Coordinates of C-alpha atoms and ligand atoms in Angstrom, one line a residue:
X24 CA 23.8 12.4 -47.2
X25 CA 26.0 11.9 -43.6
X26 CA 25.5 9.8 -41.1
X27 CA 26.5 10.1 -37.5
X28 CA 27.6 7.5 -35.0
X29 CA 30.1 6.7 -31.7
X30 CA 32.2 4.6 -33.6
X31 CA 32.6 3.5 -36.7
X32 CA 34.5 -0.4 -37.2
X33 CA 36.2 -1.0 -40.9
X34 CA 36.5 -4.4 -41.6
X35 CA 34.1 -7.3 -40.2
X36 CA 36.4 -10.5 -39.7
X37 CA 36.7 -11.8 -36.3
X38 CA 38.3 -8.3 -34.8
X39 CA 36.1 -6.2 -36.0
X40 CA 32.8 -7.8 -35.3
X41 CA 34.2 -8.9 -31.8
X42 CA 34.7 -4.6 -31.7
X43 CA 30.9 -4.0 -33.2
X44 CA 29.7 -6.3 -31.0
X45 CA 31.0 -5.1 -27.8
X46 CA 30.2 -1.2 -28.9
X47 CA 27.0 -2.1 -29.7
X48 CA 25.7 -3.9 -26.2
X49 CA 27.5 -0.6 -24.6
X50 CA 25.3 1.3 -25.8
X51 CA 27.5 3.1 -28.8
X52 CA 26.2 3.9 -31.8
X53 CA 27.9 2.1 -34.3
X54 CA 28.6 1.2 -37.7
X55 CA 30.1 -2.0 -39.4
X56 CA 31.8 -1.3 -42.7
X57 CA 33.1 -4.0 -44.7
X58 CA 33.9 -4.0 -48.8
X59 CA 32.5 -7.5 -49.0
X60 CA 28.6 -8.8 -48.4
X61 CA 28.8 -11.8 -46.1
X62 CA 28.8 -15.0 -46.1
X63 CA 32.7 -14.9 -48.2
X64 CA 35.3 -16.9 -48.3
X65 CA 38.5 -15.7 -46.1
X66 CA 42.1 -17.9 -46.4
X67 CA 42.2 -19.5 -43.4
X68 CA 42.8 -23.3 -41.8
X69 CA 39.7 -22.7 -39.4
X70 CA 40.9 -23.6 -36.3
X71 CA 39.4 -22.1 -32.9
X72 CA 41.9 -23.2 -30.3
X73 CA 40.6 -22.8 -26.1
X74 CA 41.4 -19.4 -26.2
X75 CA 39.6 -18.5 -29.3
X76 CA 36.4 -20.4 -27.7
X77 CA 36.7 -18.5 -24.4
X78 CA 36.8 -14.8 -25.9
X79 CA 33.9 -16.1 -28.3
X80 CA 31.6 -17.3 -25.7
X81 CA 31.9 -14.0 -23.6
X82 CA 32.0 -11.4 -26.5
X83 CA 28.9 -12.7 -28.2
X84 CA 27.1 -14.5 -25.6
X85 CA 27.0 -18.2 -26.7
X86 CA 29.2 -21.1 -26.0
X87 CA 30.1 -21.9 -29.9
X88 CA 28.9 -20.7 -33.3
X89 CA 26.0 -22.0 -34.7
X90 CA 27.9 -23.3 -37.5
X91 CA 29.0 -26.7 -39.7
X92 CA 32.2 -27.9 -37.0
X93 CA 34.5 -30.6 -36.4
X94 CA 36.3 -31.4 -32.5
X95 CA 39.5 -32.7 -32.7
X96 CA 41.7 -33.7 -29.5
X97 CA 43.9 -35.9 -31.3
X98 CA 47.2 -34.7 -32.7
X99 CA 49.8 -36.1 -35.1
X100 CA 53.3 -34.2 -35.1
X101 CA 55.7 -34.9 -37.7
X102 CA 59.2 -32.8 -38.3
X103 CA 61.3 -33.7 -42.2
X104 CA 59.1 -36.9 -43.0
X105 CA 59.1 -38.5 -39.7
X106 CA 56.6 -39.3 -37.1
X107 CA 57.5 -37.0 -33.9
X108 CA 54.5 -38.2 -31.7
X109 CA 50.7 -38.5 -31.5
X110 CA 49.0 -37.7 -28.7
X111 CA 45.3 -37.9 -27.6
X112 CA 42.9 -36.2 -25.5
X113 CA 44.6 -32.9 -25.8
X114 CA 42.8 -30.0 -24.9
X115 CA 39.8 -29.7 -28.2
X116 CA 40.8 -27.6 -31.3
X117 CA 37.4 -26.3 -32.8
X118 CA 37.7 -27.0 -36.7
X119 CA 35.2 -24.7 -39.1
X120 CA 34.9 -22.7 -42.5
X121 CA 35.7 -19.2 -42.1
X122 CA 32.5 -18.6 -44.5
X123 CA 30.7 -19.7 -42.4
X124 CA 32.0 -18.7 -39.0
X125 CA 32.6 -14.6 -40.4
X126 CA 28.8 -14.8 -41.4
X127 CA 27.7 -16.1 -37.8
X128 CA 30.1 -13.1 -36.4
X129 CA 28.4 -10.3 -38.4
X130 CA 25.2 -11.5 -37.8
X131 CA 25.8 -11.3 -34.1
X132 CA 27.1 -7.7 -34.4
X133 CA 23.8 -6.8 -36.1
X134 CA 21.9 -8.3 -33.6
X135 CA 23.6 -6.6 -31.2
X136 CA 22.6 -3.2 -32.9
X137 CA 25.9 -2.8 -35.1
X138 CA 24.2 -1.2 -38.2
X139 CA 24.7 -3.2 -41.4
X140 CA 27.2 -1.0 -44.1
X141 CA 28.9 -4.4 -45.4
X142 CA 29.1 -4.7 -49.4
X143 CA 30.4 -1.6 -49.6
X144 CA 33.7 -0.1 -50.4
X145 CA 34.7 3.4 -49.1
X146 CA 37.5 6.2 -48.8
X147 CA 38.8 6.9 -44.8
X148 CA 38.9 10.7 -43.9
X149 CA 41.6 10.1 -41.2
X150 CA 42.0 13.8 -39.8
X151 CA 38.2 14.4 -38.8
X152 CA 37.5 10.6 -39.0
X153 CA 34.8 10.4 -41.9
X154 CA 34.6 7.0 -44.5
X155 CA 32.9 8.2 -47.8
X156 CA 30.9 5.3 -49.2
X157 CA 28.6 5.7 -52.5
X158 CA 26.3 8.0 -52.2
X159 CA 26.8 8.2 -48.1
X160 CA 29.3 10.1 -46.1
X161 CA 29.8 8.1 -42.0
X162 CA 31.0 10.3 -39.8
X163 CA 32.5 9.8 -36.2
X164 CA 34.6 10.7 -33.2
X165 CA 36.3 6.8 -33.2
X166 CA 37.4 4.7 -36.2
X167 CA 38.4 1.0 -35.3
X168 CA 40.2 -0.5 -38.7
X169 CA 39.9 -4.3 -38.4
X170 CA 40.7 -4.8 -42.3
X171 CA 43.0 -7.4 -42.2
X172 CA 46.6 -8.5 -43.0
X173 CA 46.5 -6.3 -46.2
X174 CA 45.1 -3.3 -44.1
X175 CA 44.6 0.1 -46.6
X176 CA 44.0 1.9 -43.6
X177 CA 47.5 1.3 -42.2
X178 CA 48.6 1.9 -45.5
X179 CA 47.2 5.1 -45.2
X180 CA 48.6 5.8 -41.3
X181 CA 51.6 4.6 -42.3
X182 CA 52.9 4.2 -45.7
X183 CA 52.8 0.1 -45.7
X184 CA 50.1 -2.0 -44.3
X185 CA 53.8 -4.9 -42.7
X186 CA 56.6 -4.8 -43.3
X187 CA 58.1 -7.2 -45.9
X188 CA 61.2 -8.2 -44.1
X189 CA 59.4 -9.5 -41.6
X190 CA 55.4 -10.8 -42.8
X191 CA 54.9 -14.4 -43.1
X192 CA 53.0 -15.5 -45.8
X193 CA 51.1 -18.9 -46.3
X194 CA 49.4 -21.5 -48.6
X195 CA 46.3 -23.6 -48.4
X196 CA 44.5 -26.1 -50.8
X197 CA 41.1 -27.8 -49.7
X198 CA 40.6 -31.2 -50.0
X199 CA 37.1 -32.7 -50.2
X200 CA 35.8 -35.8 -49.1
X201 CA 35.3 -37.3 -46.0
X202 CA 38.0 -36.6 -43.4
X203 CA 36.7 -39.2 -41.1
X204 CA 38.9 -39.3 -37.6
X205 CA 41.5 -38.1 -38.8
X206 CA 44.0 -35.9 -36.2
X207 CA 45.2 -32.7 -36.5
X208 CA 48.4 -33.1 -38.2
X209 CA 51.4 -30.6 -37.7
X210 CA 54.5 -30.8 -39.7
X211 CA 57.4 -28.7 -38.6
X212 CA 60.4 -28.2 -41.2
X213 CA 57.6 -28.1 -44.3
X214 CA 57.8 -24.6 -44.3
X215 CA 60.9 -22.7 -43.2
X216 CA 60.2 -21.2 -39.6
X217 CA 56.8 -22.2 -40.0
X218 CA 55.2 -25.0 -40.6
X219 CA 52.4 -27.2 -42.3
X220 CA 49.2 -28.5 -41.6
X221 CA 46.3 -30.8 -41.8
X222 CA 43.0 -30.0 -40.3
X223 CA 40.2 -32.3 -40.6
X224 CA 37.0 -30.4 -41.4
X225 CA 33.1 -31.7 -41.3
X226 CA 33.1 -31.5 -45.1
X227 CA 37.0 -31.9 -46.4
X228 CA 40.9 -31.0 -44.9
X229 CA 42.1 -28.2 -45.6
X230 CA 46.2 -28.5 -45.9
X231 CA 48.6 -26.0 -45.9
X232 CA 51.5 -24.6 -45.1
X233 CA 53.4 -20.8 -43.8
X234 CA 56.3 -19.2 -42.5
X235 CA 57.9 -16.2 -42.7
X236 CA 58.4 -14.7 -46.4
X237 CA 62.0 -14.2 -46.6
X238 CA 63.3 -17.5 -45.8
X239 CA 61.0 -19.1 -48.1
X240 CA 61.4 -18.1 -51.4
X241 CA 59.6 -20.6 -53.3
X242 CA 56.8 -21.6 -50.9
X243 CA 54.6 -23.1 -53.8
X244 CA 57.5 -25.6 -54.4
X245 CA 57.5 -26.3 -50.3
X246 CA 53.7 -26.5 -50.3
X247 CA 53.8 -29.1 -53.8
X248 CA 56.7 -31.4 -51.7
X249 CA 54.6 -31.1 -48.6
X250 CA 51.5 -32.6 -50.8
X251 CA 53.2 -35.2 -52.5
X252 CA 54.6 -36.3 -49.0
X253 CA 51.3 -36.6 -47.5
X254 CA 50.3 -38.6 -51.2
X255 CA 47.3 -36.0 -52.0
X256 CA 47.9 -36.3 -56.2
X257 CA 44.9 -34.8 -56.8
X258 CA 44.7 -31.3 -59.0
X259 CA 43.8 -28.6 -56.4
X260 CA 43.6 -24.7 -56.0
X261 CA 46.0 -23.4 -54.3
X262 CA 45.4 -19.8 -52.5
X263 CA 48.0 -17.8 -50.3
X264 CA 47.8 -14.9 -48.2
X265 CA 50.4 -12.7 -46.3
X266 CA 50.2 -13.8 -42.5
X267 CA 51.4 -10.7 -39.6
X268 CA 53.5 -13.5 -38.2
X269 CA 54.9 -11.6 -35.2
X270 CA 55.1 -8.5 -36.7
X271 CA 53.1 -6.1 -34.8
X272 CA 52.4 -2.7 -34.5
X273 CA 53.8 -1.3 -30.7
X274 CA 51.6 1.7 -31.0
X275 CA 48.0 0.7 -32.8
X276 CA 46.6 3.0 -34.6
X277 CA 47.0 7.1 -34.9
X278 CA 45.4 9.9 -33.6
X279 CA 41.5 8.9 -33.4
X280 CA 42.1 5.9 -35.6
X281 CA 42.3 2.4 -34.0
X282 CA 44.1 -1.0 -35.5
X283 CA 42.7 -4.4 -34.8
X284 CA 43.0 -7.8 -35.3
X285 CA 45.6 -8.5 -38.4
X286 CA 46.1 -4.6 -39.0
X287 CA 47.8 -4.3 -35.7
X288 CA 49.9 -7.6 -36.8
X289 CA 48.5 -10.1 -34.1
X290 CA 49.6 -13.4 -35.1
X291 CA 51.3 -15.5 -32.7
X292 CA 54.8 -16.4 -34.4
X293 CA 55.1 -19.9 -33.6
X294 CA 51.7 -21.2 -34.1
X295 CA 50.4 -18.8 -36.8
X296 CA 47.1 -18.2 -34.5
X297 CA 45.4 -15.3 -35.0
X298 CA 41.7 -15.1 -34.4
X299 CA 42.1 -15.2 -31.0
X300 CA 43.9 -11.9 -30.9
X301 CA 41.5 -10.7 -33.5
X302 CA 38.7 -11.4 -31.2
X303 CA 40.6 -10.1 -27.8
X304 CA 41.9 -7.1 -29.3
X305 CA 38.5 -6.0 -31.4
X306 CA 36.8 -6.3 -28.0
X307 CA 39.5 -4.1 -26.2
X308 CA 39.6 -1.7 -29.0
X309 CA 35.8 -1.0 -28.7
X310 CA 36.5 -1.2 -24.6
X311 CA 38.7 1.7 -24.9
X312 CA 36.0 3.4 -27.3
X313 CA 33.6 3.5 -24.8
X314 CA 35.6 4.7 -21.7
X315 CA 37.3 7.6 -24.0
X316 CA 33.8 8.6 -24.9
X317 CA 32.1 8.6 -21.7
X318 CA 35.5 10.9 -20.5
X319 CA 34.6 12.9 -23.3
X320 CA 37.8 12.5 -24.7
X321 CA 38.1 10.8 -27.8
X322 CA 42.2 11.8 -28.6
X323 CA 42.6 8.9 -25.1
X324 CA 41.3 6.2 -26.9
X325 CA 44.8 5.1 -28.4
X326 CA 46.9 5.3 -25.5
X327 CA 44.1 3.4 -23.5
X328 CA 43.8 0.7 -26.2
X329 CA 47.7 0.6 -26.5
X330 CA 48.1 -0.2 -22.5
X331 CA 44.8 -2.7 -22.6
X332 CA 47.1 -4.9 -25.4
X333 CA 49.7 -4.9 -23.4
X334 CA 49.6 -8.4 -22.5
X335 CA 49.0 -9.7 -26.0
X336 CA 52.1 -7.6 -26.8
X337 CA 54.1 -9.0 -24.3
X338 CA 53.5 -12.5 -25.2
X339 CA 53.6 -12.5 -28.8
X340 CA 57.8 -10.4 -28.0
X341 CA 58.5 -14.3 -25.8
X342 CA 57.3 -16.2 -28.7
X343 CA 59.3 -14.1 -30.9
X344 CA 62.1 -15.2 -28.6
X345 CA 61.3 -18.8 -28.2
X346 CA 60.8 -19.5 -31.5
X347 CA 64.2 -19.2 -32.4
X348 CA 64.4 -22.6 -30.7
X349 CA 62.5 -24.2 -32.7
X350 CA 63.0 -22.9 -36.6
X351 CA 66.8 -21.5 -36.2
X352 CA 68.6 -24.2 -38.2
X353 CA 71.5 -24.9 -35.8
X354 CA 68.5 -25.2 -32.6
X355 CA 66.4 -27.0 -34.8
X356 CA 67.8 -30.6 -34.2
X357 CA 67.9 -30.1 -30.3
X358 CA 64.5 -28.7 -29.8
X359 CA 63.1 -31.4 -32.1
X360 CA 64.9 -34.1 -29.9
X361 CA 63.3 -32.6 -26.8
X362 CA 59.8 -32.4 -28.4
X363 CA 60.3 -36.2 -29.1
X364 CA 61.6 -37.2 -25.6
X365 CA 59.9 -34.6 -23.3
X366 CA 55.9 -34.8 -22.4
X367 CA 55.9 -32.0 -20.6
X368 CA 57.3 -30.1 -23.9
X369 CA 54.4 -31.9 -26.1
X370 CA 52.0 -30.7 -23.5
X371 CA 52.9 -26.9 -23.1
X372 CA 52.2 -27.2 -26.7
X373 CA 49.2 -28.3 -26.3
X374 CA 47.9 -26.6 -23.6
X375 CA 49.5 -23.0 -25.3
X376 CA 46.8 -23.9 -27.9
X377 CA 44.3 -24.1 -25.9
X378 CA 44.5 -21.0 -24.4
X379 CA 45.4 -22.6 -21.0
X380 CA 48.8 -21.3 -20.7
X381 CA 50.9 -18.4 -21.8
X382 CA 54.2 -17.7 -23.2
X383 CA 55.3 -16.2 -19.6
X384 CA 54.9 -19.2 -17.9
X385 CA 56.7 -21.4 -20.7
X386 CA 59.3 -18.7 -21.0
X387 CA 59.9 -19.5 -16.9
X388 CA 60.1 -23.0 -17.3
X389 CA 62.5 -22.7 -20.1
X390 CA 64.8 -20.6 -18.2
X391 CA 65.1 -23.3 -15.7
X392 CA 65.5 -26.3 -17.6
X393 CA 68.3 -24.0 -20.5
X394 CA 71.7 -23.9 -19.0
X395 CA 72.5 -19.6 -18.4
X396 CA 74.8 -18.9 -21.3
X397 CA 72.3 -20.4 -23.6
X398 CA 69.3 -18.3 -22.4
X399 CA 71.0 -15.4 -21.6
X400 CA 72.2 -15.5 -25.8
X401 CA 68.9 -16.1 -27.2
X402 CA 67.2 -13.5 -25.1
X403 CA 69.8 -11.3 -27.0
X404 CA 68.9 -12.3 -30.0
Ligands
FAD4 C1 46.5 -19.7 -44.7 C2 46.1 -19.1 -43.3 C3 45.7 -20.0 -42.3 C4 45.4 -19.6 -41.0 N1 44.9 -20.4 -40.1 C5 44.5 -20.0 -38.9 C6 43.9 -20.9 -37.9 O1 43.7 -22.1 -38.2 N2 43.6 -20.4 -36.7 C7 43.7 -19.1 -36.4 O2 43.4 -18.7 -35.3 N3 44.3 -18.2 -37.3 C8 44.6 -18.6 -38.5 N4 45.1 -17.7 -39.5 C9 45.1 -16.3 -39.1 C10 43.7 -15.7 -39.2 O3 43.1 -16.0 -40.4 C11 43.7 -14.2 -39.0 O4 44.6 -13.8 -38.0 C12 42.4 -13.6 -38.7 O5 41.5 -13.8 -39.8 C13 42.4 -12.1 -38.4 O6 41.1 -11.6 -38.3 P1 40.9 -10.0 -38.7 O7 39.5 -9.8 -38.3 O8 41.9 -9.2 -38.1 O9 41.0 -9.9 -40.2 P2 40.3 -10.6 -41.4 O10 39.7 -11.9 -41.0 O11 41.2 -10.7 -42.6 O12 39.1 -9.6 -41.8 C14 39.4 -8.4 -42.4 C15 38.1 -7.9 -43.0 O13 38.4 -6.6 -43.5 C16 37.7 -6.4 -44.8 N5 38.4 -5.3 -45.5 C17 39.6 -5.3 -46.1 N6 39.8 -4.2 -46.7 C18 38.7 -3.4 -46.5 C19 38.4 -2.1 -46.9 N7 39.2 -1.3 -47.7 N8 37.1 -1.6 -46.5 C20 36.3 -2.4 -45.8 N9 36.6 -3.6 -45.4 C21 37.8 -4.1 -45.8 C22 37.8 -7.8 -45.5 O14 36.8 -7.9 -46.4 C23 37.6 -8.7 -44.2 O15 36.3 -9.1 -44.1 C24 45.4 -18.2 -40.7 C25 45.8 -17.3 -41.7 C26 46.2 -17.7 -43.0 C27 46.6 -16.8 -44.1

């Protein structure tokens, strides 16, 4: 049997049901494929930063999830076993489950009219886009692929879903109990340009730490120092997943096949944020859906889609840039020296987090305050 629709969205994390969503209140017929039945669990620390909140609340319609969630706006930043700075009333950091927030996400697509084909594994026809799934064949002009960092379909596109020199890749362990008022608790030099974490959760903390692959070879002795440091002796499972940790794609997707979220490798490379850009570019990706299909020209989707993420692109290339500052080892003692002594620095932070400033502006500022030589070298890094 074959079914027809506009479009048709693989993978329903945060990209892909932020692309379902937006198809569907347009108007486009569309279908929501996903291998797994929701709620499941997805390796994450769960944090909704300002500019996570704000795409939310105007791709679905609601200010927050309905969903079990902590508030934090109370930081702790620590770099090689000492205490950087705290500070308090930062801009809030939303603190969930990924169980539970994925679930509230599909069920929003559906409502929107997204029809339900999660639980389901199938085989992508990329020529004449098609996805085979037992017993069913999908067919459709558009395919948006929102599978995540392991992404078969840009396996598929392109012979590997990153590329290994440059993926991150991260560890997490939950910790139950009561996390009472505990901050949000950053550790830089716990993972090797990356860092660790502790994010207080309604029901736990989950702690971990990431960076980028290569220059951590034996993260699971880096996440079992980091652990002992904080004192957590208990036994706990570890997980780890590969994080697109700068690493993305300059031209998403091929032909009539769109990348989202993770598959198009948007992670910010210094905060390790990504369902922001998930959300953002999902809803842009189903954005340029709809105005290639109303031209009647499906084969403009890409390019459209490719200029829309433009600014994304743009700002995750300056935090490629800037985070040489931080995490390259002969930097490293300088930039933690100014994050100790300058507020301002401590507050960009913030307030990057929060979706209330951008790398552009940051990447201004620091041109002013570095002497020439030192900018103009690491802009040619
Ligand atoms: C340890 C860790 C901690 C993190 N912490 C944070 C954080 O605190 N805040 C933050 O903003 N970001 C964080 N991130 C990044 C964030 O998790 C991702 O950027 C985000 O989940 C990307 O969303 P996505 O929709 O692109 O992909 P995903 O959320 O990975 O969803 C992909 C979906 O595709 C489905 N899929 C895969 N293959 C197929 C297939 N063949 N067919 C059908 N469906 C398929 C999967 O089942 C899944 O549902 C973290 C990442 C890691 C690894």
């Amino acid at each position: 049997m074959a079914r027809h629709f506009d479009l048709i969205v693989i993978g329903a994390g945060p990209a892909g049901a932020a692309c379902a969503t937006t198809a569907a209140k347009a108007g486009l017929r569309t279908a929501l494929v996903d291998r797994k039945r929701f709620p499941r669990d997805k390796l994450c620390g769960g944090g909704l930063t300002g500019r996570a909140t704000g795409h939310y609340a105007r791709i679905f319609g609601a200010p927050l999830p309905d969903v079990p969630m902590t508030q934090r706006d109370s930081f702790e930043f620590h770099a090689f076993g000492e205490r950087l700075d705290t500070g308090e009333h930062a801009p809030p950091i939303h603190l969930l489950m990924r169980r539970d927030f994925d679930a509230d996400l599909v069920e929003r697509a559906l409502s929107a009219g997204a029809m339900d084909f999660t639980g389901r594994s199938g085989t992508l026809h990329c020529e004449a886009p098609a996805i085979d799934l037992p017993g069913l064949r999908l067919t459709a002009p558009l395919v948006v692929a929102a599978d995540g960092v392991n992404s078969p379909t840009a396996k598929r596109l392109f012979g590997a879903a990153y590329d290994r020199d440059r993926i991150g890749f991260a560890l997490e362990v939950e910790r139950p109990g009561d996390s009472g008022d505990a901050p949000l608790r950053i550790d830089f030099g716990a993972a090797e340009w990356g860092y660790g974490w502790q994010f207080p959760k309604a029901d736990g903390t989950t702690i971990g730490l990431g960076g980028v692959l290569r220059r951590n070879p034996d993260m699971k002795a880096a996440l079992n120092a980091y652990l002992a440091a904080l004192g957590v002796t208990e036994d706990l499972t570890v997980k780890g997943q590969f994080l697109p940790f700068g690493a993305f794609r300059a031209v998403p997707g091929r032909g009539r096949i769109l990348l989202a979220g993770d598959a198009a490798g948007l992670v910010d490379p210094i905060t390790g944020e990504g369902i922001a850009h998930a959300l953002r570019s999902g809803e842009l990706a189903a954005r340029a859906a709809i105005r290639a299909l109303a031209a009647g020209a499906p084969d403009s989707a890409l390019e459209v889609y490719t200029d829309a993420l433009h600014p994304i692109h743009s700002g995750l290339r300056q935090a490629r840039i800037l985070r040489q500052l931080m995490f390259r080892r002969p930097l490293r003692p300088a930039f933690l020296r100014s994050f100790r002594n300058s507020r301002s620095l401590k507050t960009e932070y913030l307030r990057l987090l929060a979706g209330e400033t951008e790398y552009a502006a940051i990447m201004a500022g620091m041109a002013r305050r570095l002497p020439g030589l030192a900018w103009r070298a690491l802009r040619g890094q």
